Amino acid sequence: MADETTYKDKKVITIGIVSELTGLSERQIRYYEERKLIFPERTPGGSRKYSFADVELLMEIANKIEDGVQTHEIRKEMIRAQNNLNKEVKRKMIQGQLNAQFGIRNGPFSK
Amino acid sequence: MADETTYKDKKVITIGIVSELTGLSERQIRYYEERKLIFPERTPGGSRKYSFADVELLMEIANKIEDGVQTHEIRKEMIRAQNNLNKEVKRKMIQGQLNAQFGIRNGPFSK
DNA sequence: TAAATATGTTAGATAATCTAACGCAAATTT
DNA sequence: AAATTTGCGTTAGATTATCTAACATATTTA
């Protein structure tokens, strides 16, 4: 139950297929990587490998680009979203600690 | 709701990656295709493309081969399983027809 | 024993991907 | 307004990945 690596997150798709799936050119896909919006893995030989999650992300990126949002701005949004997720996780971890220690359910300081 | 093509069934993985995922050699994977156990799609250029479902199937095949079952036998098993599925589908379709026509729920001839 | 099975290996051809660089219009910043 | 950045297209040459076909071979199976 620790390895929740589902199909969606396995990096197994080459750039040509990703291009087909997203409608983006390979140039565009590589460029978005250069702008740190996406992070494929590599084969030993150096070919890029993407996940279905990456494909979805690329389509979101494509939408924003169409709306005139710059990669730089998209990147900031993504970092913001990531930070919020991290905060969530930390909050839950602390909650878990308290639960483990004191079995607190809903005290006056919980939220 | 007619297109229930999930990630699991999308043919997007090249043979090299499939080889990695399954531990089978590319030779073996192509051979099982020759024996009609698996049916990849092709890129316009002719490269094979597999799905995660294919990967799973290949691992089952590998297990049977290890157990000394021949491809010829495995193929018969698969056809049998497929036929059973078809029978199931037909049964349900007929049931659906009857339901639509007469609203039958559970008569003396149902089962 | 003749035929079929299940691969490994090799060879040459083609397809797919890679990096790096040049160019350029449009948008943004200074 | 001038300078810079953005978001690509395109090209070139190199490397990686995949393809088919054929030969070899040990092990079953008919």
Tab-separated table of C-alpha atoms (C1' of nucleotides) in Angstrom:
chain	number	residue	atom	x	y	z
A	1	MET	CA	0.000	0.000	0.000
A	2	ALA	CA	3.074	2.218	-0.065
A	3	ASP	CA	3.597	1.823	-3.811
A	4	GLU	CA	0.566	3.572	-5.251
A	5	THR	CA	2.235	4.006	-8.622
A	6	THR	CA	-0.695	3.598	-10.917
A	7	TYR	CA	-0.609	3.382	-14.698
A	8	LYS	CA	-1.293	7.068	-14.847
A	9	ASP	CA	2.060	7.944	-13.335
A	10	LYS	CA	4.347	5.426	-15.004
A	11	LYS	CA	6.695	7.060	-17.460
A	12	VAL	CA	6.516	4.820	-20.488
A	13	ILE	CA	5.435	6.966	-23.441
A	14	THR	CA	7.885	8.339	-25.992
A	15	ILE	CA	7.716	11.872	-27.308
A	16	GLY	CA	6.276	10.934	-30.684
A	17	ILE	CA	3.247	9.322	-29.083
A	18	VAL	CA	2.874	12.207	-26.654
A	19	SER	CA	2.874	14.529	-29.619
A	20	GLU	CA	0.069	12.474	-31.185
A	21	LEU	CA	-1.950	12.397	-27.976
A	22	THR	CA	-1.644	16.084	-27.219
A	23	GLY	CA	-1.502	17.599	-30.681
A	24	LEU	CA	1.633	19.481	-29.655
A	25	SER	CA	4.809	19.427	-31.734
A	26	GLU	CA	7.857	17.695	-30.326
A	27	ARG	CA	9.535	21.069	-30.361
A	28	GLN	CA	6.855	22.475	-28.111
A	29	ILE	CA	7.054	19.550	-25.714
A	30	ARG	CA	10.818	19.894	-25.387
A	31	TYR	CA	10.495	23.620	-24.988
A	32	TYR	CA	8.083	23.248	-22.070
A	33	GLU	CA	10.626	20.994	-20.464
A	34	GLU	CA	13.279	23.643	-20.958
A	35	ARG	CA	10.931	26.036	-19.179
A	36	LYS	CA	10.655	23.518	-16.340
A	37	LEU	CA	6.977	22.783	-16.752
A	38	ILE	CA	7.403	19.072	-17.272
A	39	PHE	CA	9.964	16.454	-16.280
A	40	PRO	CA	10.205	13.300	-18.346
A	41	GLU	CA	12.428	10.421	-17.410
A	42	ARG	CA	15.036	9.040	-19.799
A	43	THR	CA	15.930	5.688	-21.240
A	44	PRO	CA	19.553	4.620	-20.810
A	45	GLY	CA	20.067	5.835	-24.381
A	46	GLY	CA	18.641	9.272	-23.601
A	47	SER	CA	15.133	9.150	-25.061
A	48	ARG	CA	12.414	10.914	-23.096
A	49	LYS	CA	9.644	8.959	-21.375
A	50	TYR	CA	6.352	10.482	-20.247
A	51	SER	CA	3.339	9.341	-18.220
A	52	PHE	CA	-0.355	9.785	-18.924
A	53	ALA	CA	-0.320	12.329	-16.114
A	54	ASP	CA	2.314	14.220	-18.098
A	55	VAL	CA	0.089	14.079	-21.155
A	56	GLU	CA	-2.772	15.583	-19.166
A	57	LEU	CA	-0.527	18.260	-17.770
A	58	LEU	CA	0.697	19.130	-21.249
A	59	MET	CA	-2.857	19.597	-22.419
A	60	GLU	CA	-3.529	21.964	-19.543
A	61	ILE	CA	-0.385	23.857	-20.394
A	62	ALA	CA	-1.458	24.052	-24.016
A	63	ASN	CA	-4.765	25.577	-22.947
A	64	LYS	CA	-3.111	28.234	-20.872
A	65	ILE	CA	-0.669	29.082	-23.637
A	66	GLU	CA	-3.642	29.521	-25.953
A	67	ASP	CA	-5.104	31.897	-23.399
A	68	GLY	CA	-1.949	33.964	-23.640
A	69	VAL	CA	-0.412	32.872	-20.360
A	70	GLN	CA	3.388	32.740	-20.469
A	71	THR	CA	5.380	29.669	-19.468
A	72	HIS	CA	6.965	31.744	-16.753
A	73	GLU	CA	3.562	32.497	-15.271
A	74	ILE	CA	2.398	28.897	-15.634
A	75	ARG	CA	5.470	27.778	-13.761
A	76	LYS	CA	4.687	30.101	-10.880
A	77	GLU	CA	1.138	28.788	-10.738
A	78	MET	CA	2.425	25.245	-10.608
A	79	ILE	CA	4.845	26.002	-7.808
A	80	ARG	CA	2.054	27.688	-5.899
A	81	ALA	CA	-0.211	24.671	-6.330
A	82	GLN	CA	2.602	22.373	-5.280
A	83	ASN	CA	3.222	24.397	-2.130
A	84	ASN	CA	-0.424	24.240	-1.203
A	85	LEU	CA	-0.345	20.499	-1.591
A	86	ASN	CA	2.717	20.310	0.615
A	87	LYS	CA	0.999	22.397	3.245
A	88	GLU	CA	-1.960	20.030	3.142
A	89	VAL	CA	0.308	17.043	3.609
A	90	LYS	CA	2.145	18.623	6.515
A	91	ARG	CA	-1.094	19.591	8.180
A	92	LYS	CA	-2.331	16.034	7.930
A	93	MET	CA	0.960	14.631	9.168
A	94	ILE	CA	0.819	16.812	12.273
A	95	GLN	CA	-2.785	15.858	12.776
A	96	GLY	CA	-1.686	12.242	12.558
A	97	GLN	CA	1.037	12.791	15.132
A	98	LEU	CA	-1.441	14.320	17.550
A	99	ASN	CA	-3.901	11.527	16.955
A	100	ALA	CA	-1.227	8.946	17.613
A	101	GLN	CA	-0.071	10.655	20.785
A	102	PHE	CA	-3.317	11.733	22.349
A	103	GLY	CA	-6.135	10.303	20.311
A	104	ILE	CA	-7.507	13.768	19.805
A	105	ARG	CA	-10.633	13.856	17.658
A	106	ASN	CA	-11.990	17.364	17.680
A	107	GLY	CA	-10.661	19.721	20.234
A	108	PRO	CA	-11.050	23.481	20.534
A	109	PHE	CA	-7.876	24.047	18.489
A	110	SER	CA	-8.632	21.776	15.574
A	111	LYS	CA	-9.944	23.077	12.297
B	1	MET	CA	-20.163	6.790	-22.242
B	2	ALA	CA	-19.548	4.680	-25.320
B	3	ASP	CA	-15.806	5.366	-25.351
B	4	GLU	CA	-14.584	3.657	-22.238
B	5	THR	CA	-10.994	3.522	-23.439
B	6	THR	CA	-9.055	3.863	-20.239
B	7	TYR	CA	-5.324	4.335	-19.860
B	8	LYS	CA	-4.961	0.624	-19.372
B	9	ASP	CA	-6.064	-0.130	-22.910
B	10	LYS	CA	-4.381	2.659	-24.842
B	11	LYS	CA	-1.589	1.367	-27.037
B	12	VAL	CA	1.218	3.783	-26.396
B	13	ILE	CA	4.213	1.773	-25.177
B	14	THR	CA	7.090	0.766	-27.442
B	15	ILE	CA	8.654	-2.653	-27.376
B	16	GLY	CA	11.796	-1.590	-25.558
B	17	ILE	CA	9.797	-0.323	-22.607
B	18	VAL	CA	7.568	-3.379	-22.653
B	19	SER	CA	10.702	-5.494	-22.518
B	20	GLU	CA	11.831	-3.549	-19.462
B	21	LEU	CA	8.460	-3.828	-17.753
B	22	THR	CA	8.016	-7.534	-18.363
B	23	GLY	CA	11.596	-8.780	-18.279
B	24	LEU	CA	10.996	-10.518	-21.603
B	25	SER	CA	13.360	-10.092	-24.554
B	26	GLU	CA	12.108	-8.249	-27.603
B	27	ARG	CA	12.565	-11.491	-29.488
B	28	GLN	CA	10.165	-13.239	-27.143
B	29	ILE	CA	7.595	-10.481	-27.364
B	30	ARG	CA	7.621	-10.562	-31.157
B	31	TYR	CA	7.453	-14.325	-31.140
B	32	TYR	CA	4.325	-14.344	-28.987
B	33	GLU	CA	2.785	-12.012	-31.509
B	34	GLU	CA	3.702	-14.441	-34.275
B	35	ARG	CA	1.901	-17.103	-32.263
B	36	LYS	CA	-1.152	-14.819	-32.090
B	37	LEU	CA	-1.107	-14.312	-28.356
B	38	ILE	CA	-0.828	-10.557	-28.508
B	39	PHE	CA	-1.785	-7.847	-30.977
B	40	PRO	CA	0.067	-4.549	-30.837
B	41	GLU	CA	-0.866	-1.584	-32.963
B	42	ARG	CA	1.646	0.121	-35.222
B	43	THR	CA	2.916	3.618	-35.767
B	44	PRO	CA	2.768	4.889	-39.342
B	45	GLY	CA	6.446	3.971	-39.552
B	46	GLY	CA	5.776	0.412	-38.423
B	47	SER	CA	6.913	0.391	-34.796
B	48	ARG	CA	4.840	-1.682	-32.405
B	49	LYS	CA	2.718	-0.042	-29.707
B	50	TYR	CA	1.396	-1.875	-26.629
B	51	SER	CA	-0.983	-1.085	-23.780
B	52	PHE	CA	-0.606	-1.748	-20.066
B	53	ALA	CA	-3.187	-4.472	-20.529
B	54	ASP	CA	-0.826	-6.028	-23.072
B	55	VAL	CA	1.991	-5.822	-20.554
B	56	GLU	CA	-0.123	-7.662	-18.000
B	57	LEU	CA	-1.096	-10.262	-20.534
B	58	LEU	CA	2.538	-10.785	-21.465
B	59	MET	CA	3.409	-11.427	-17.847
B	60	GLU	CA	0.679	-14.031	-17.600
B	61	ILE	CA	1.961	-15.640	-20.757
B	62	ALA	CA	5.480	-15.647	-19.349
B	63	ASN	CA	4.232	-17.458	-16.264
B	64	LYS	CA	2.524	-20.156	-18.271
B	65	ILE	CA	5.561	-20.621	-20.475
B	66	GLU	CA	7.616	-21.100	-17.337
B	67	ASP	CA	5.145	-23.742	-16.271
B	68	GLY	CA	5.849	-25.574	-19.509
B	69	VAL	CA	2.635	-24.621	-21.267
B	70	GLN	CA	3.095	-24.180	-25.023
B	71	THR	CA	2.007	-21.087	-26.916
B	72	HIS	CA	-0.334	-23.267	-28.896
B	73	GLU	CA	-2.079	-24.332	-25.696
B	74	ILE	CA	-2.125	-20.826	-24.277
B	75	ARG	CA	-3.795	-19.635	-27.446
B	76	LYS	CA	-6.538	-22.219	-27.096
B	77	GLU	CA	-7.118	-21.155	-23.513
B	78	MET	CA	-7.412	-17.553	-24.600
B	79	ILE	CA	-9.891	-18.364	-27.313
B	80	ARG	CA	-11.924	-20.377	-24.837
B	81	ALA	CA	-11.956	-17.500	-22.356
B	82	GLN	CA	-12.934	-15.122	-25.130
B	83	ASN	CA	-15.813	-17.351	-26.178
B	84	ASN	CA	-17.099	-17.500	-22.651
B	85	LEU	CA	-17.058	-13.740	-22.484
B	86	ASN	CA	-18.948	-13.543	-25.749
B	87	LYS	CA	-21.554	-15.948	-24.464
B	88	GLU	CA	-21.966	-13.786	-21.393
B	89	VAL	CA	-22.449	-10.700	-23.521
B	90	LYS	CA	-24.986	-12.390	-25.777
B	91	ARG	CA	-26.903	-13.720	-22.820
B	92	LYS	CA	-27.111	-10.243	-21.355
B	93	MET	CA	-28.101	-8.748	-24.681
B	94	ILE	CA	-30.965	-11.175	-25.032
B	95	GLN	CA	-31.977	-10.512	-21.485
B	96	GLY	CA	-31.939	-6.815	-22.354
B	97	GLN	CA	-34.118	-7.405	-25.407
B	98	LEU	CA	-36.657	-9.303	-23.361
B	99	ASN	CA	-36.607	-6.664	-20.674
B	100	ALA	CA	-37.172	-3.936	-23.207
B	101	GLN	CA	-40.021	-5.818	-24.885
B	102	PHE	CA	-41.847	-7.302	-21.958
B	103	GLY	CA	-40.255	-5.964	-18.814
B	104	ILE	CA	-39.500	-9.474	-17.699
B	105	ARG	CA	-37.626	-9.697	-14.409
B	106	ASN	CA	-37.487	-13.278	-13.266
B	107	GLY	CA	-39.692	-15.782	-15.000
B	108	PRO	CA	-39.633	-19.556	-14.948
B	109	PHE	CA	-37.288	-19.645	-17.965
B	110	SER	CA	-34.700	-17.147	-16.791
B	111	LYS	CA	-31.439	-18.124	-15.160
C	1	DT	C1'	12.784	-39.659	-36.453
C	2	DA	C1'	10.744	-35.881	-38.639
C	3	DA	C1'	8.551	-31.769	-37.394
C	4	DA	C1'	7.480	-28.167	-34.283
C	5	DT	C1'	8.765	-25.089	-30.328
C	6	DA	C1'	11.180	-21.404	-28.190
C	7	DT	C1'	14.413	-18.746	-28.268
C	8	DG	C1'	19.507	-16.236	-29.259
C	9	DT	C1'	22.118	-13.877	-32.550
C	10	DT	C1'	23.439	-11.338	-36.545
C	11	DA	C1'	22.908	-8.113	-40.423
C	12	DG	C1'	21.228	-4.269	-42.929
C	13	DA	C1'	17.536	-1.104	-43.372
C	14	DT	C1'	14.452	2.265	-41.659
C	15	DA	C1'	12.235	5.001	-38.029
C	16	DA	C1'	12.516	7.740	-33.971
C	17	DT	C1'	14.801	10.686	-31.077
C	18	DC	C1'	18.581	13.718	-29.557
C	19	DT	C1'	21.238	18.202	-29.155
C	20	DA	C1'	22.568	22.438	-30.990
C	21	DA	C1'	22.006	26.248	-33.685
C	22	DC	C1'	19.796	29.802	-36.622
C	23	DG	C1'	15.861	32.610	-37.549
C	24	DC	C1'	11.965	35.371	-36.578
C	25	DA	C1'	7.517	37.510	-35.387
C	26	DA	C1'	5.223	38.957	-31.415
C	27	DA	C1'	5.102	40.237	-26.770
C	28	DT	C1'	7.302	42.207	-22.809
C	29	DT	C1'	10.647	44.807	-20.193
C	30	DT	C1'	13.758	48.443	-19.606
D	1	DA	C1'	11.702	53.420	-28.577
D	2	DA	C1'	15.275	50.065	-28.007
D	3	DA	C1'	16.620	45.945	-26.043
D	4	DT	C1'	15.306	41.598	-24.466
D	5	DT	C1'	12.505	37.649	-23.910
D	6	DT	C1'	9.083	34.377	-25.529
D	7	DG	C1'	7.524	30.678	-28.328
D	8	DC	C1'	8.120	28.380	-31.495
D	9	DG	C1'	9.636	26.367	-36.834
D	10	DT	C1'	13.307	24.405	-39.262
D	11	DT	C1'	17.588	22.253	-40.369
D	12	DA	C1'	21.685	19.265	-39.766
D	13	DG	C1'	24.230	15.457	-38.133
D	14	DA	C1'	24.633	12.063	-34.715
D	15	DT	C1'	22.820	8.407	-32.010
D	16	DT	C1'	19.245	5.234	-30.454
D	17	DA	C1'	15.412	2.244	-31.278
D	18	DT	C1'	12.944	-0.748	-33.947
D	19	DC	C1'	12.063	-3.615	-38.008
D	20	DT	C1'	12.307	-7.872	-40.956
D	21	DA	C1'	14.577	-11.890	-42.367
D	22	DA	C1'	17.526	-15.498	-41.828
D	23	DC	C1'	20.424	-18.931	-39.586
D	24	DA	C1'	21.482	-21.790	-35.563
D	25	DT	C1'	20.105	-24.894	-31.935
D	26	DA	C1'	18.556	-27.362	-27.919
D	27	DT	C1'	14.369	-29.323	-26.467
D	28	DT	C1'	9.827	-31.195	-27.092
D	29	DT	C1'	6.178	-33.272	-29.474
D	30	DA	C1'	3.846	-35.897	-33.020
